[in-house]
Tab-separated table of C-alpha atoms and ligand atoms in Angstrom:
chain	number	residue	atom	x	y	z
A	1	UNK	CA	-9.202	180.797	-80.527
A	2	UNK	CA	-8.978	176.932	-80.350
A	3	UNK	CA	-12.144	174.962	-80.395
A	4	UNK	CA	-12.101	174.136	-77.028
A	5	UNK	CA	-11.530	177.831	-75.879
A	6	UNK	CA	-14.509	178.717	-78.291
A	7	UNK	CA	-16.977	176.215	-76.555
A	8	UNK	CA	-15.685	177.385	-73.093
A	9	UNK	CA	-16.706	180.971	-73.984
A	10	UNK	CA	-20.224	179.757	-75.034
A	11	UNK	CA	-20.747	177.942	-72.069
A	12	UNK	CA	-19.318	180.829	-69.854
A	13	UNK	CA	-21.634	182.951	-71.904
A	14	UNK	CA	-25.020	181.049	-71.195
A	15	UNK	CA	-24.004	180.682	-67.222
A	16	UNK	CA	-23.447	184.180	-66.838
A	17	UNK	CA	-26.162	185.700	-69.038
A	18	UNK	CA	-28.904	183.041	-68.693
A	19	UNK	CA	-31.712	183.108	-71.528
A	20	UNK	CA	-35.267	182.583	-69.988
A	21	UNK	CA	-34.418	182.592	-66.563
A	22	UNK	CA	-37.119	183.110	-63.901
A	23	UNK	CA	-40.613	182.136	-62.771
A	24	UNK	CA	-42.964	181.553	-65.391
A	25	UNK	CA	-46.502	183.007	-64.784
A	26	UNK	CA	-49.456	180.932	-65.461
A	27	UNK	CA	-47.317	177.693	-66.460
A	28	UNK	CA	-48.616	174.371	-67.274
A	29	UNK	CA	-46.363	172.154	-65.903
A	30	UNK	CA	-43.604	172.809	-63.384
A	31	UNK	CA	-41.153	170.302	-62.908
A	32	UNK	CA	-38.117	170.007	-60.452
A	33	UNK	CA	-34.881	167.854	-60.935
A	34	UNK	CA	-31.648	167.591	-59.098
A	35	UNK	CA	-28.437	165.731	-59.450
A	36	UNK	CA	-27.000	165.236	-56.291
A	37	UNK	CA	-23.257	164.088	-57.189
A	38	UNK	CA	-22.857	167.798	-58.372
A	39	UNK	CA	-25.440	169.559	-56.168
A	40	UNK	CA	-27.207	171.064	-59.466
A	41	UNK	CA	-31.146	171.971	-58.983
A	42	UNK	CA	-33.070	172.955	-61.501
A	43	UNK	CA	-37.010	173.929	-61.981
A	44	UNK	CA	-38.647	173.935	-65.302
A	45	UNK	CA	-41.984	175.734	-66.067
A	46	UNK	CA	-43.659	175.524	-69.594
A	47	UNK	CA	-46.832	176.812	-71.014
A	48	UNK	CA	-48.068	175.170	-73.960
A	49	UNK	CA	-50.843	176.253	-76.311
A	50	UNK	CA	-52.153	174.143	-79.424
A	51	UNK	CA	-49.303	171.949	-78.936
A	52	UNK	CA	-46.186	174.924	-79.205
A	53	UNK	CA	-44.226	175.111	-76.497
A	54	UNK	CA	-45.354	178.851	-75.997
A	55	UNK	CA	-43.094	179.687	-73.289
A	56	UNK	CA	-40.459	177.864	-71.041
A	57	UNK	CA	-38.326	179.146	-68.330
A	58	UNK	CA	-35.687	177.704	-65.948
A	59	UNK	CA	-34.864	178.512	-62.227
A	60	UNK	CA	-31.891	176.484	-60.271
A	61	UNK	CA	-28.412	176.455	-59.124
A	62	UNK	CA	-25.590	174.723	-59.638
A	63	UNK	CA	-22.465	174.165	-61.568
A	64	UNK	CA	-21.763	176.335	-64.970
A	65	UNK	CA	-22.406	173.448	-67.205
A	66	UNK	CA	-25.759	172.579	-65.671
A	67	UNK	CA	-27.068	176.155	-65.856
A	68	UNK	CA	-25.587	176.815	-69.454
A	69	UNK	CA	-27.347	173.831	-70.797
A	70	UNK	CA	-30.916	174.665	-69.308
A	71	UNK	CA	-30.032	178.196	-70.770
A	72	UNK	CA	-29.505	176.640	-74.098
A	73	UNK	CA	-32.243	174.388	-73.677
A	74	UNK	CA	-34.976	177.244	-73.419
A	75	UNK	CA	-33.558	178.771	-76.531
A	76	UNK	CA	-33.831	175.253	-78.198
A	77	UNK	CA	-37.460	174.631	-77.658
A	78	UNK	CA	-39.163	177.864	-77.031
A	79	UNK	CA	-41.844	178.297	-80.050
A	80	UNK	CA	-41.372	174.789	-81.187
A	81	UNK	CA	-43.862	172.190	-81.184
A	82	UNK	CA	-44.268	169.625	-78.444
A	83	UNK	CA	-43.157	167.209	-80.907
A	84	UNK	CA	-40.007	169.012	-82.078
A	85	UNK	CA	-39.173	169.628	-78.312
A	86	UNK	CA	-39.111	165.676	-77.658
A	87	UNK	CA	-37.038	165.291	-81.022
A	88	UNK	CA	-34.671	167.919	-79.551
A	89	UNK	CA	-34.383	166.343	-76.020
A	90	UNK	CA	-33.637	162.956	-77.930
A	91	UNK	CA	-31.182	164.432	-80.085
A	92	UNK	CA	-29.278	166.096	-77.449
A	93	UNK	CA	-29.221	163.064	-75.206
A	94	UNK	CA	-28.087	161.153	-77.953
A	95	UNK	CA	-25.375	163.797	-78.648
A	96	UNK	CA	-24.340	163.704	-74.878
A	97	UNK	CA	-24.132	159.750	-74.799
A	98	UNK	CA	-21.952	159.455	-77.451
A	99	UNK	CA	-23.671	159.591	-80.827
A	100	UNK	CA	-21.917	161.119	-83.396
A	101	UNK	CA	-23.288	163.587	-86.079
A	102	UNK	CA	-26.686	165.094	-84.936
A	103	UNK	CA	-28.936	165.208	-87.567
A	104	UNK	CA	-29.144	168.853	-87.863
A	105	UNK	CA	-27.213	172.036	-86.627
A	106	UNK	CA	-27.056	172.005	-83.014
A	107	UNK	CA	-25.715	175.281	-82.772
A	108	UNK	CA	-24.592	176.408	-78.887
A	109	UNK	CA	-25.392	172.834	-77.787
A	110	UNK	CA	-22.188	171.605	-79.868
A	111	UNK	CA	-20.076	173.346	-76.941
A	112	UNK	CA	-21.437	170.932	-74.562
A	113	UNK	CA	-19.862	167.960	-76.490
A	114	UNK	CA	-16.639	168.175	-74.656
A	115	UNK	CA	-18.403	167.231	-71.343
A	116	UNK	CA	-18.657	163.633	-72.877
A	117	UNK	CA	-15.365	162.891	-71.662
A	118	UNK	CA	-16.396	163.341	-68.033
A	119	UNK	CA	-19.349	161.008	-67.291
A	120	UNK	CA	-20.154	162.584	-64.188
A	121	UNK	CA	-20.501	165.921	-65.846
A	122	UNK	CA	-22.824	164.707	-68.530
A	123	UNK	CA	-25.421	164.288	-65.736
A	124	UNK	CA	-25.072	168.357	-65.099
A	125	UNK	CA	-25.755	168.700	-68.968
A	126	UNK	CA	-28.587	166.681	-69.216
A	127	UNK	CA	-30.204	167.458	-66.124
A	128	UNK	CA	-32.543	170.196	-67.622
A	129	UNK	CA	-33.256	168.384	-70.348
A	130	UNK	CA	-34.542	165.459	-68.634
A	131	UNK	CA	-36.385	167.837	-66.308
A	132	UNK	CA	-38.131	169.090	-69.399
A	133	UNK	CA	-39.000	165.796	-70.707
A	134	UNK	CA	-40.548	164.812	-67.502
A	135	UNK	CA	-42.579	168.115	-67.685
A	136	UNK	CA	-43.674	167.399	-71.212
A	137	UNK	CA	-44.873	163.757	-69.916
A	138	UNK	CA	-46.977	165.598	-67.072
A	139	UNK	CA	-48.461	167.557	-69.633
A	140	UNK	CA	-49.813	164.717	-71.970
A	141	UNK	CA	-51.048	163.300	-68.916
A	142	UNK	CA	-53.323	166.206	-68.307
B	1	ZN	ZN1	-23.369	169.741	-61.940
């Protein structure tokens, strides 16, 4: 299978079997985001204890890129510290905006690199991450 074919498989897998999808009971922060250009809508809920992202869930609808990216985002940051989550957001946004060679293994996220060729779709991929970033900012204000 070609690399692009493999990437398509990964995105399809996450969009048709999303991880951590649903509402989160006892969330500390809930944030909504939208990408009107494509019609993507995302709601990210997080629960943080002792500076650890204990649980993170998303709800939403939209294109497969936005939903797959949200699913990957939850896998990437769940169980990580808030600082690690912020780092992961920065790395992902960096990758999507053309920075080469992320500092560590991006795993499934590498499948989204192909989206960089389509600037409109970059917003689909980064929507859930930006929404998470805003949720973490809300958290630091409380
Ligand atoms: Zn989209």
